[in-house]
PDB file of C-alpha atoms in Angstrom:
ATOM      1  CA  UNK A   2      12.359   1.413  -1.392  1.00 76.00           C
ATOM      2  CA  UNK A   3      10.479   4.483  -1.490  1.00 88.00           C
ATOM      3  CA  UNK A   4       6.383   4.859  -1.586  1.00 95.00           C
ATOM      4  CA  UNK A   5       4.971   6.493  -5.243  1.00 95.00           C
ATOM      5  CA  UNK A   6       2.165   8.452  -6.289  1.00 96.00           C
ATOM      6  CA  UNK A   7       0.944   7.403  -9.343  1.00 95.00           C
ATOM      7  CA  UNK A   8       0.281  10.882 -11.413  1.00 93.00           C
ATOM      8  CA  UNK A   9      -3.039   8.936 -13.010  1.00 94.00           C
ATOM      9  CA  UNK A  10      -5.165   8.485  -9.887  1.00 95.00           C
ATOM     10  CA  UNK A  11      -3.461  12.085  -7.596  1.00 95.00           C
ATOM     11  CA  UNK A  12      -6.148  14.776  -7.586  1.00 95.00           C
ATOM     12  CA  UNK A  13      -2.951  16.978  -5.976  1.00 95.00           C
ATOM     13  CA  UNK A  14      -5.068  17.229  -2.816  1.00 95.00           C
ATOM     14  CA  UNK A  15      -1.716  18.104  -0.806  1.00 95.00           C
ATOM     15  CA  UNK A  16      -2.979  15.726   1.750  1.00 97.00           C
ATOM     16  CA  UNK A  17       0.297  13.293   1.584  1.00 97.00           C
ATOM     17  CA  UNK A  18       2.436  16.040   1.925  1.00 96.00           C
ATOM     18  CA  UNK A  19       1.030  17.767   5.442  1.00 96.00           C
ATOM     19  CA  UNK A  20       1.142  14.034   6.672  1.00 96.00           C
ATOM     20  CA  UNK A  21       4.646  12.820   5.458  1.00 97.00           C
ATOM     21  CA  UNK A  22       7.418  13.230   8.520  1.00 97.00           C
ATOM     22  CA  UNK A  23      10.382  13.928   6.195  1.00 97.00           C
ATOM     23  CA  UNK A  24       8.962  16.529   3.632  1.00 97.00           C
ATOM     24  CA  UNK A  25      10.279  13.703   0.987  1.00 97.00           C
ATOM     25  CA  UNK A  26       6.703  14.703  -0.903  1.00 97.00           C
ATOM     26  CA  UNK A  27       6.673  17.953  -3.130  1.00 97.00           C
ATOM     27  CA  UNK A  28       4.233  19.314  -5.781  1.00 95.00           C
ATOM     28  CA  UNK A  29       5.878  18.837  -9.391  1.00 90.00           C
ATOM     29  CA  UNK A  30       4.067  19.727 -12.509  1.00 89.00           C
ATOM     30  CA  UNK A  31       1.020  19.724 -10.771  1.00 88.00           C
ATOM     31  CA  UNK A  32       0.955  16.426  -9.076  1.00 89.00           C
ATOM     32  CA  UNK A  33       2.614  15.209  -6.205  1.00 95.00           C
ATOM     33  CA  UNK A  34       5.823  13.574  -6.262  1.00 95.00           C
ATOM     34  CA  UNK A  35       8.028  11.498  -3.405  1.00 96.00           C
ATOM     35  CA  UNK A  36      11.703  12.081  -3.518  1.00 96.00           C
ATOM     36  CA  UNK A  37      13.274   8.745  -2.925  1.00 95.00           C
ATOM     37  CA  UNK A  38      16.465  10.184  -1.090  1.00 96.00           C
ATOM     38  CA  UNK A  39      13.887  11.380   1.236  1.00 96.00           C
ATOM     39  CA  UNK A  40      11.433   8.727   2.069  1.00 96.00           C
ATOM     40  CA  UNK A  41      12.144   6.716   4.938  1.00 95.00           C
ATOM     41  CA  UNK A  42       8.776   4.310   4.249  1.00 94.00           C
ATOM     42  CA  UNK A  43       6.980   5.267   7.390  1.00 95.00           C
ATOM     43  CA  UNK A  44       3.683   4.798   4.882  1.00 94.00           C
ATOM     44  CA  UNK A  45       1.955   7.816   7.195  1.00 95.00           C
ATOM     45  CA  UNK A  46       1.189   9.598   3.102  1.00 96.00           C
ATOM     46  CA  UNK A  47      -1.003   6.135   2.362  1.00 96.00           C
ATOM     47  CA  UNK A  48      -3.616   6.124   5.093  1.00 93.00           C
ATOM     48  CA  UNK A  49      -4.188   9.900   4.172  1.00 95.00           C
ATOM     49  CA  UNK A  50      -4.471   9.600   0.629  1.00 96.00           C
ATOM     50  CA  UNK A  51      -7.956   9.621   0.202  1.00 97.00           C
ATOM     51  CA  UNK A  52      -7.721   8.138  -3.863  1.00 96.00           C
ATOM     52  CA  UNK A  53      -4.970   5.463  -2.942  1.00 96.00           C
ATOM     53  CA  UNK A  54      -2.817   7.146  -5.275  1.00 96.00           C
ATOM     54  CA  UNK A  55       0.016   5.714  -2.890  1.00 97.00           C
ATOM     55  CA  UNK A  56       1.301   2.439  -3.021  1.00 95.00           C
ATOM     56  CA  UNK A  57       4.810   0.767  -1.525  1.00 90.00           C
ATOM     57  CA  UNK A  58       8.101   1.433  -3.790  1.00 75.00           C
TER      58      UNK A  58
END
């Protein structure tokens, strides 16, 4: 199950998306957004994420 941003908490940083190995995260509507098809669930976007905006699927 793929890792989500909640929209409430991202400040859209970019932060998650240098970090994530499979380019699953993208910048939609102005927030950060994990495509599911993409995420493998390393969890290398949550450590980075410096509002925990993150959490597991």
């Amino acid at each position: 199950m793929a890792h989500k941003i909640n929209p409430e908490v991202c400040i859209n940083c970019g932060a998650c998306e240098a970090e994530c190995p499979t380019e699953a995260i993208s910048e939609v509507d102005g927030k950060r957004w994990i495509d599911p098809a993409k995420c493998v669930d390393c969890g290398a976007c949550v450590s980075t994420c410096p509002t925990d905006a993150i959490s597991a699927g």
